[in-house]
Short mmCIF file of C-alpha atoms in Angstrom, two decimals:
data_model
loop_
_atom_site.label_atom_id
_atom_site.label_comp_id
_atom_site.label_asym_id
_atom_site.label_seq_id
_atom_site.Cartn_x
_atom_site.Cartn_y
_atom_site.Cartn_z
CA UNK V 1 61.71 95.51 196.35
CA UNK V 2 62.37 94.90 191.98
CA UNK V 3 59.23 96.44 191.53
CA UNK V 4 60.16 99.66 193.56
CA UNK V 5 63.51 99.89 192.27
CA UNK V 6 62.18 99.47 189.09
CA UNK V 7 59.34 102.15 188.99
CA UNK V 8 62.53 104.69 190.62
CA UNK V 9 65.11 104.31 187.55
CA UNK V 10 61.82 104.45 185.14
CA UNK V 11 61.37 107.88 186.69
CA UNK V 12 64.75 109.41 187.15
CA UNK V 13 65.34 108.26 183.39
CA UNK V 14 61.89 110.22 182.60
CA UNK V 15 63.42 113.23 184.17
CA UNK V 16 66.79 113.07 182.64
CA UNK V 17 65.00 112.63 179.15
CA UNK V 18 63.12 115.92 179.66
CA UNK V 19 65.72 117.58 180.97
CA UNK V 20 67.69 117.17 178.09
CA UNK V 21 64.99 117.53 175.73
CA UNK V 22 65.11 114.28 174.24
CA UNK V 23 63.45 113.06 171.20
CA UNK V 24 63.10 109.68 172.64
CA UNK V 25 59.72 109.82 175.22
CA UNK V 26 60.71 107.29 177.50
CA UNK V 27 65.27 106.72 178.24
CA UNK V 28 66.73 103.70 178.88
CA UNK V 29 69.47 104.37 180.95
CA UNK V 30 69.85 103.56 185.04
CA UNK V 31 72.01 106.44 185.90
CA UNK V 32 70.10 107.77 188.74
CA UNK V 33 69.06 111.32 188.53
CA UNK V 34 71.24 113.13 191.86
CA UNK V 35 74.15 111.60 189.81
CA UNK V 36 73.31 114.01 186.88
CA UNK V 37 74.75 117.82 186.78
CA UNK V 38 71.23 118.29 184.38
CA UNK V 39 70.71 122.75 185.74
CA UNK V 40 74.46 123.60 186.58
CA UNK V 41 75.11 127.13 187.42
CA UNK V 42 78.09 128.47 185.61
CA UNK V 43 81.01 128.77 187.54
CA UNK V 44 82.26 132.18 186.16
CA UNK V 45 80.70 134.46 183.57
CA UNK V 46 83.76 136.19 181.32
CA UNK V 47 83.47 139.36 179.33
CA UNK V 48 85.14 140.75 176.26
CA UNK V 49 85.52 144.41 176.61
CA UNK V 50 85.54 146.59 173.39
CA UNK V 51 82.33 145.82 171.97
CA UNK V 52 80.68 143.87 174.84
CA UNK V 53 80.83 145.95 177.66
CA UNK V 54 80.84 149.05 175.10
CA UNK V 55 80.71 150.07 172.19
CA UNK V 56 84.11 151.47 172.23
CA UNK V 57 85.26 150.50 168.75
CA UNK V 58 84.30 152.69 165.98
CA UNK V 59 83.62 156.19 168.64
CA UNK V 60 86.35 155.35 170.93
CA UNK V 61 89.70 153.32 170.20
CA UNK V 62 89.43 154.25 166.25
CA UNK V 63 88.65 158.24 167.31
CA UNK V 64 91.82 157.85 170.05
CA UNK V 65 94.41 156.07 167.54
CA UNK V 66 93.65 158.91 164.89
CA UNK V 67 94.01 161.87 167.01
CA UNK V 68 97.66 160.20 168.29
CA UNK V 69 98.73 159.63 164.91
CA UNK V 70 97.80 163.60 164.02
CA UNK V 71 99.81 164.50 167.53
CA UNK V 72 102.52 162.51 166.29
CA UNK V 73 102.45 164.14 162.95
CA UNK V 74 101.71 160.85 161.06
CA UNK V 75 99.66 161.03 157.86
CA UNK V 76 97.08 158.66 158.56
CA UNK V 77 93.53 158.69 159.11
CA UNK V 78 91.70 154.72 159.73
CA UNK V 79 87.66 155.49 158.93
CA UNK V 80 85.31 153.03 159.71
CA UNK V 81 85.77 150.57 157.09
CA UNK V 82 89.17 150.36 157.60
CA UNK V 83 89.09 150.11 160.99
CA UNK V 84 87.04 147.73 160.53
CA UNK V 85 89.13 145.51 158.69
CA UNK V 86 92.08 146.40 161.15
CA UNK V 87 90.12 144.85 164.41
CA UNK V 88 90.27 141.05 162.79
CA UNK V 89 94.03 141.44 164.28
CA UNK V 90 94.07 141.19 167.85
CA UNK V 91 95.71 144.22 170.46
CA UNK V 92 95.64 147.69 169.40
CA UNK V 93 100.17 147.76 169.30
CA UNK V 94 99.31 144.67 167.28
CA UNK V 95 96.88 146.75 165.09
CA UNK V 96 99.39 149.47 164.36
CA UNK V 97 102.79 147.23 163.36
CA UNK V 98 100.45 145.52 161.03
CA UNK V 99 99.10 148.85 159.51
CA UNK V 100 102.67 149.87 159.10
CA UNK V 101 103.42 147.00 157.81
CA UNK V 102 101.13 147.75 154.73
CA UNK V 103 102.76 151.29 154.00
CA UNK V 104 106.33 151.02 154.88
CA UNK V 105 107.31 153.58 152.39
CA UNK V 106 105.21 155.98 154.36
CA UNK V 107 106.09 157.35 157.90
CA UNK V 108 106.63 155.91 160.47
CA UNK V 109 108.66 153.50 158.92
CA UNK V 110 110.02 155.15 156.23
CA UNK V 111 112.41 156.85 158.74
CA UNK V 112 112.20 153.69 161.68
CA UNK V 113 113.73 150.81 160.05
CA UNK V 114 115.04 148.82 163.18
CA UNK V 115 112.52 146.49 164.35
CA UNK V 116 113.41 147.23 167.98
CA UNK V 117 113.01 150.79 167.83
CA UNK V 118 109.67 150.43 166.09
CA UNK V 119 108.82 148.15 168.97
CA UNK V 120 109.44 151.12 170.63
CA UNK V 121 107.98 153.82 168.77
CA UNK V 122 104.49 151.29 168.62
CA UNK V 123 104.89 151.64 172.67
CA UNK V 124 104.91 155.01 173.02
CA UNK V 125 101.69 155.68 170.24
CA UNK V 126 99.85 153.06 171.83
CA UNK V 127 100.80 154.47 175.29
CA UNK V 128 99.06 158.20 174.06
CA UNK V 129 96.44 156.57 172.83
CA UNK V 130 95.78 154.99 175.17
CA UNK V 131 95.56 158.04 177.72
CA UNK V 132 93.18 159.54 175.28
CA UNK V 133 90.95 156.38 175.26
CA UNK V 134 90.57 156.64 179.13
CA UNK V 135 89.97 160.41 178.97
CA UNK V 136 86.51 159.22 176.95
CA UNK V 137 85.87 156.45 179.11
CA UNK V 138 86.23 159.33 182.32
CA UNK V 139 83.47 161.30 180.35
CA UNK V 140 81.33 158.83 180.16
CA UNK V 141 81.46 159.01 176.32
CA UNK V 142 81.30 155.39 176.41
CA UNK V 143 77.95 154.09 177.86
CA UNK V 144 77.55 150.05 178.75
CA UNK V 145 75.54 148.06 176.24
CA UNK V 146 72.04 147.28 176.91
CA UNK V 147 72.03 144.44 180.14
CA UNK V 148 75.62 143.95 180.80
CA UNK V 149 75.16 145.43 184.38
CA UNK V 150 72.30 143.44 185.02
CA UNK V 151 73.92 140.29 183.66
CA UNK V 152 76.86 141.17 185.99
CA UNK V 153 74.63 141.48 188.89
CA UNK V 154 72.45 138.14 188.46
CA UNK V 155 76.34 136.46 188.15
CA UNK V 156 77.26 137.87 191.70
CA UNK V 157 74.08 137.13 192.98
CA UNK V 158 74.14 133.24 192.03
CA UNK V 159 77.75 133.13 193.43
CA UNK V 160 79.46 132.99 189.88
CA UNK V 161 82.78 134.52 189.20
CA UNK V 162 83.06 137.48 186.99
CA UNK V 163 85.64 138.76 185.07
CA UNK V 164 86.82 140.36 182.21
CA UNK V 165 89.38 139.13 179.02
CA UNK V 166 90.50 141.57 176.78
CA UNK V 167 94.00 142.12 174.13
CA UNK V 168 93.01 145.86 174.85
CA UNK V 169 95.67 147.61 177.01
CA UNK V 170 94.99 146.57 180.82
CA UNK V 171 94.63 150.34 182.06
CA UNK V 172 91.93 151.00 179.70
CA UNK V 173 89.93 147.78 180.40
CA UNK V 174 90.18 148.81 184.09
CA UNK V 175 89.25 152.19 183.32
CA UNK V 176 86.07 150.98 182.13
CA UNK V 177 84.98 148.54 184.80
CA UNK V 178 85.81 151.12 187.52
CA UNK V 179 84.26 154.14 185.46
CA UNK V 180 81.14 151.68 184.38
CA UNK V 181 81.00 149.16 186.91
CA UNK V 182 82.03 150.83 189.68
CA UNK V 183 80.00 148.97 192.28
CA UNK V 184 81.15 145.77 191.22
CA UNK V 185 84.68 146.40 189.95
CA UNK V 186 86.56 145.16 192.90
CA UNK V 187 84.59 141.91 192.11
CA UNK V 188 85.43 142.08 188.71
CA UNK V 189 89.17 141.19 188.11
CA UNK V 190 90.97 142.24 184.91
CA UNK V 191 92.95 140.00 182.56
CA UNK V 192 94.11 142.44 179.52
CA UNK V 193 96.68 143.42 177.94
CA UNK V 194 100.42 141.54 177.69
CA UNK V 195 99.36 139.31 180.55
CA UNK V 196 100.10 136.72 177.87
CA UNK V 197 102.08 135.61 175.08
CA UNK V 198 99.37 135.34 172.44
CA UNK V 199 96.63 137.43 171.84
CA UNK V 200 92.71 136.46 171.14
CA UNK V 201 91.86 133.50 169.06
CA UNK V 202 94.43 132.31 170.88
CA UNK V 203 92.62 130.79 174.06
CA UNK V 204 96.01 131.97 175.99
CA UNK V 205 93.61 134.73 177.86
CA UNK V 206 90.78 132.51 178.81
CA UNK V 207 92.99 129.25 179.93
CA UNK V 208 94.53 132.26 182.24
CA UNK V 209 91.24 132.98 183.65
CA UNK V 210 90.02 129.88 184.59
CA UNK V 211 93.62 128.64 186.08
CA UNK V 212 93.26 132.14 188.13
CA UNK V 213 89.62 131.93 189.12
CA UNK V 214 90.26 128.23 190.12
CA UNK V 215 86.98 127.18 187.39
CA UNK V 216 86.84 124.75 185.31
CA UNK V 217 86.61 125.84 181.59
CA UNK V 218 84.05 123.51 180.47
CA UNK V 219 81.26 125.47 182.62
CA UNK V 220 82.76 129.00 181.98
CA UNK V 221 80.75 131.30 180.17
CA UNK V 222 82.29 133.93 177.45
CA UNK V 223 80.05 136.89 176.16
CA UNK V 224 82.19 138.09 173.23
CA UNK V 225 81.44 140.00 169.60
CA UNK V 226 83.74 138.77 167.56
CA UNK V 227 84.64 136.07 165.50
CA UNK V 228 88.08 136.17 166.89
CA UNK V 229 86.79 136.32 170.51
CA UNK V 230 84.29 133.33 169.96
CA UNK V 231 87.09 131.44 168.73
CA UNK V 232 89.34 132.19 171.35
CA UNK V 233 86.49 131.21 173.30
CA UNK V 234 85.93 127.60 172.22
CA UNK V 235 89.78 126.98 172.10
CA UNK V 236 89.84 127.37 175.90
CA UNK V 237 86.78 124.80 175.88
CA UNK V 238 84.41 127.40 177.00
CA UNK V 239 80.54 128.39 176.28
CA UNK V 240 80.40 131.56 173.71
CA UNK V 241 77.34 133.59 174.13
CA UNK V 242 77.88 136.47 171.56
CA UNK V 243 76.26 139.77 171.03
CA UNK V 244 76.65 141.36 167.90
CA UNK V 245 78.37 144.82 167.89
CA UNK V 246 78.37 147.62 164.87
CA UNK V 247 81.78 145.88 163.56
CA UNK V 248 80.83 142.31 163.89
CA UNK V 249 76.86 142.08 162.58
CA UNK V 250 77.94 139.69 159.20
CA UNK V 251 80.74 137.58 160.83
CA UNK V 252 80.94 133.73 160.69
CA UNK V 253 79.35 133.10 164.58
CA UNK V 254 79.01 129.44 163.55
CA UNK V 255 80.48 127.93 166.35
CA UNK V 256 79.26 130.34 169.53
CA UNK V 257 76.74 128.45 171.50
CA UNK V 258 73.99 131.61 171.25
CA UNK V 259 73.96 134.55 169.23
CA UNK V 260 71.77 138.06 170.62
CA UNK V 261 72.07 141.18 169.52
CA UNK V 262 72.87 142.18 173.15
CA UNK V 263 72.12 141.11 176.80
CA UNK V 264 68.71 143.14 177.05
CA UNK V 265 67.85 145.48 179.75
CA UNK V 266 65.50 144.80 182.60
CA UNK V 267 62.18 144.21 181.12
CA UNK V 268 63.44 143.54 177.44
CA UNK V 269 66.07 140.91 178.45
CA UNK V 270 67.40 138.30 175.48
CA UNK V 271 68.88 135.90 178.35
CA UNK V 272 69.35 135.89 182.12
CA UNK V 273 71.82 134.14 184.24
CA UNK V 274 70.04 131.80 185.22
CA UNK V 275 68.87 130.38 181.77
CA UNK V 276 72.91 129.74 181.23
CA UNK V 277 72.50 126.41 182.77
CA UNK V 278 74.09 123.00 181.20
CA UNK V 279 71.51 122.10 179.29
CA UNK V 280 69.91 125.44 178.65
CA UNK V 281 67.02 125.56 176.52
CA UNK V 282 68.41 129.03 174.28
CA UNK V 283 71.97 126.76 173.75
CA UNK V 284 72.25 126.58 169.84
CA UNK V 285 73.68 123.06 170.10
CA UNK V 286 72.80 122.32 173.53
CA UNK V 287 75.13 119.61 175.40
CA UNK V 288 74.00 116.27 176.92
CA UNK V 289 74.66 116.63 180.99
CA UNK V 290 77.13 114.28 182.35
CA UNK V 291 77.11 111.87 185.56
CA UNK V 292 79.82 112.18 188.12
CA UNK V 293 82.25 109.67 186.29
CA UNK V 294 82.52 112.25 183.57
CA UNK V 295 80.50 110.25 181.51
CA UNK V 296 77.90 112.09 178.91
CA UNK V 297 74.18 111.28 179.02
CA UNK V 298 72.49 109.65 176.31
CA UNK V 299 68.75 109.21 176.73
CA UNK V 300 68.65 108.18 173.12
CA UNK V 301 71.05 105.14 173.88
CA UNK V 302 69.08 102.10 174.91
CA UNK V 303 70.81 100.16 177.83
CA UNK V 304 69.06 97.37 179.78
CA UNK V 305 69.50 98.41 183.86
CA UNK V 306 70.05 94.73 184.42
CA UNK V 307 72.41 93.93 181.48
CA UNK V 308 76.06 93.85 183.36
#
């Protein structure tokens, strides 16, 4: 009957309203409530590395570049502050050329003026230092930050995807899943490295991801630390949950969707998986949910059921 039909869009606007957490007590619109996605899941949960899964920046990749360029016999020495300032450019042979860049009447490229050959020569130091980095990681100098395996664990366990996106040298990224994560690695795939053209902001790595993991970006989730990261993030049209690291606590995080200072253990957790849902009540700017036309929810918009 009206009256029954009536009293059944009254409700499932109700619900959509507090779903949402609406200002407005009572909505006006007739979508019924199966049509909204109000508690999605996401489909895949996407991790930086340095920084997020460790804290390999300032103990490992800065220790590992400085003992290549002593092996090397090059005069330089990056301390924290300067390294630092080196990790707002993306990819460690990235790092270097622009480092040289700065001092180009000091060696290396005082002596290596073609650009090919200090292509080359960028190669082969980031190569070393690279073998040094996964010499820590096979130490286990490099410990996980507080809840990433736990957050990895409640992904697999609600059937999300998990992977990891990182401009640090694929071997090295790999090295730490399987040293870290080893009972989860082979359900962890690795997208590092060259694997693109651009490195991070550029979305390039994340739009690989998703294409690869067969998600959709809009209900990806990215844990990164970085300004760069996040924005890389958000370029893809992905959800940025950051945690802060030692190099990133005073960067611009305006735009990531949540801010921690990590994941938090068992017991002492900031989030869990399954508060990551579209809406989620910790979302900075939360989203409205949408219906199955694509359309976005508005319990705030007043339409008349019968109007149409």
């Amino acid at each position: 009957s009206a009256q029954r039909a009536s009293t059944r869009a009254i409700g499932s606007r109700a619900m959509a309203s507090r779903a949402i957490g609406s200002r407005t007590t009572r909505a006006r619109r007739a979508t019924p409530t199966r049509a909204l996605r109000n508690f999605d899941y996401p489909e895949a949960l996407l991790f930086d590395c340095d920084g997020v899964l460790c804290e390999t920046e300032r103990d490992g990749h800065r220790v590992t570049f400085n003992k290549t360029f002593k092996e090397f016999g090059l005069d330089h020495e990056w301390d924290v502050a300067l390294y630092g300032e080196l990790l707002k450019i993306g990819g460690g042979k990235e790092r270097m050329t622009h480092y040289f860049d700065g001092v180009p009447d000091a060696e290396p490229w005082k002596s290596v003026t073609d650009p090919e050959a200090r292509k080359e020569l960028v190669k082969k130091l980031h190569l070393r230092k690279t073998e040094m980095f996964l010499e820590l990681v096979n130490e286990g100098a490099l410990p996980l930050r507080p809840g990433v395996k736990r957050m990895v664990a409640e992904a697999l366990e609600h059937g999300a995807k998990v992977a990891v996106c990182s401009t640090s040298n694929e071997k090295a990224v790999q090295g730490i899943v399987n040293t870290m994560l080893p009972e989860y690695a082979d359900r962890m795939p690795v997208f590092a490295g060259d694997v693109v053209p651009k490195k991070k902001p550029s979305p390039d790595i994340y739009n690989l991801a998703a294409k690869t993991l067969g998600v959709d970006p809009a209900r990806c989730v990215v844990v990164e630390d970085t300004h760069i990261g996040c924005t890389a993030a958000k370029a893809a049209g992905m959800r940025c949950c950051v945690t802060k690291s030692i190099y990133s606590e005073d960067e611009d995080f305006s735009r990531a969707d949540a801010v921690f200072d990590c994941l938090g253990d068992e017991g002492d957790e900031r989030v869990k998986f399954h508060q990551l849902t579209t809406p989620g009540d910790f979302w900075l700017n939360p989203p409205l949910p949408v219906d199955y036309d694509g359309n976005w929810y508005n319990a705030d918009k007043e339409e008349d059921p019968d109007d149409g």
